[in-house]
Coordinates of C-alpha atoms in Angstrom, one line a residue:
M22 CA -3.0 2.3 9.8
T23 CA 0.5 4.1 9.0
W24 CA 3.6 2.2 10.0
T25 CA 6.5 4.6 10.5
L26 CA 9.8 3.0 11.2
P27 CA 13.3 4.4 10.9
D28 CA 15.4 3.4 8.2
P29 CA 17.2 0.1 8.7
M30 CA 20.8 -0.3 10.1
L31 CA 22.7 -2.0 7.5
T32 CA 26.3 -3.7 7.8
T33 CA 29.6 -2.1 7.5
A34 CA 32.9 -3.7 7.0
V35 CA 35.5 -2.7 9.6
P36 CA 39.3 -3.7 9.6
D37 CA 39.4 -4.1 13.2
P38 CA 36.7 -5.8 15.4
D39 CA 37.7 -3.6 18.4
L40 CA 34.6 -0.8 18.3
P41 CA 34.9 2.7 20.0
A42 CA 33.1 2.7 23.2
T43 CA 30.4 4.7 21.6
S44 CA 29.7 2.0 19.1
A45 CA 28.0 -1.5 19.1
G46 CA 28.5 -4.4 16.8
E47 CA 26.7 -7.5 15.9
P48 CA 27.7 -10.5 13.9
K49 CA 26.7 -10.8 10.2
W50 CA 23.8 -13.2 9.9
D51 CA 23.2 -15.2 6.8
G52 CA 19.4 -14.0 6.4
Y53 CA 17.3 -11.0 5.6
R54 CA 17.4 -7.6 7.2
A55 CA 14.2 -7.0 8.3
Q56 CA 12.1 -4.5 10.6
L57 CA 9.4 -5.9 12.8
A58 CA 6.7 -3.7 14.5
R59 CA 3.9 -4.6 16.9
R60 CA 1.0 -2.0 17.2
G61 CA -1.6 -3.3 19.3
D62 CA -2.8 -6.5 17.7
S63 CA -1.1 -5.6 14.5
V64 CA 2.4 -6.8 13.2
L65 CA 4.1 -5.7 10.3
L66 CA 7.6 -7.7 9.0
R67 CA 9.1 -5.7 6.1
S68 CA 12.3 -6.1 4.3
R69 CA 15.1 -3.4 4.2
H70 CA 13.3 -2.5 0.9
G71 CA 10.0 -1.9 2.5
T72 CA 8.6 -5.1 1.1
N73 CA 5.7 -6.5 3.4
M74 CA 7.0 -10.2 4.4
T75 CA 4.2 -10.8 7.4
Q76 CA 2.4 -13.1 5.7
A77 CA 5.5 -15.4 4.7
F78 CA 6.6 -15.8 8.3
P79 CA 3.4 -16.7 10.6
E80 CA 5.5 -18.0 13.3
I81 CA 7.3 -14.2 13.5
R82 CA 4.0 -12.6 13.8
A83 CA 2.7 -15.2 16.3
A84 CA 6.1 -14.7 18.6
A85 CA 5.8 -10.9 18.2
L86 CA 2.4 -10.9 19.6
A87 CA 3.2 -13.4 22.6
Q88 CA 6.3 -11.5 23.3
L89 CA 6.5 -7.9 22.5
P90 CA 5.0 -5.1 24.1
E91 CA 1.8 -3.7 22.1
Q92 CA 4.1 -0.5 21.0
T93 CA 7.3 -2.1 19.8
G94 CA 9.9 -1.4 16.9
L95 CA 12.8 -3.4 16.2
D96 CA 15.6 -3.7 13.5
G97 CA 17.2 -7.2 13.1
E98 CA 17.6 -9.8 10.8
L99 CA 15.4 -13.0 9.9
V100 CA 17.4 -16.4 9.8
V101 CA 16.5 -20.1 9.3
W102 CA 18.7 -23.0 11.0
E103 CA 19.0 -26.3 9.5
S104 CA 21.3 -28.9 10.8
G105 CA 22.9 -26.7 13.1
R106 CA 23.7 -24.1 10.5
L107 CA 22.4 -21.0 8.7
A108 CA 20.2 -22.2 5.9
F109 CA 19.9 -19.2 3.8
E110 CA 18.3 -20.9 1.0
R111 CA 15.6 -22.1 3.0
L112 CA 14.9 -18.6 3.9
Q113 CA 14.8 -17.7 0.4
Q114 CA 12.3 -20.6 -0.4
R115 CA 10.0 -19.4 2.5
L116 CA 9.6 -15.7 1.0
A117 CA 7.1 -16.5 -1.6
R118 CA 5.0 -18.6 0.4
R119 CA 1.7 -17.6 1.9
G120 CA -1.5 -19.1 3.9
A121 CA -1.2 -22.7 4.3
G122 CA 1.9 -23.1 2.4
A123 CA 3.5 -20.5 4.8
A124 CA 2.1 -22.4 7.6
R125 CA 3.8 -25.8 6.5
A126 CA 7.1 -24.1 5.6
A127 CA 7.3 -22.6 9.2
A128 CA 6.8 -26.0 10.7
E129 CA 9.5 -27.5 8.3
W130 CA 11.9 -24.6 8.2
P131 CA 11.0 -22.1 11.1
A132 CA 12.6 -18.7 11.1
H133 CA 13.9 -16.6 13.8
Y134 CA 14.1 -12.9 14.3
V135 CA 17.6 -11.8 15.8
T136 CA 18.1 -8.4 16.7
G137 CA 21.3 -6.5 18.5
V138 CA 21.5 -3.6 20.4
R139 CA 22.0 0.2 18.8
A140 CA 24.2 2.4 20.9
G141 CA 25.4 6.0 20.5
S142 CA 22.5 7.2 18.5

């Protein structure tokens, strides 16, 4: 199956947080920019560079299957919370894990997929 998603939106620093009415903003999360797509029973989670990260984050795949309509594409960010703060180092540790190792890491340091709204496009 060919997956076609638009290029990810990347952050741009602005000198003033007041955005024009035709723009939308979102907080800068301490995570990995990622695109998430569901097509039927298939889910793809890929980095902004196109790397498939689906196997490293089984909890994101399961949540996508449970919560998203069958034809959905999202642009967002993967984050891990630990002790009430964003834990980028835990997210980094998650990337190389697959199979049972990914499942154990998901139980210990679950990842979350956050997304904002894109306006004016």
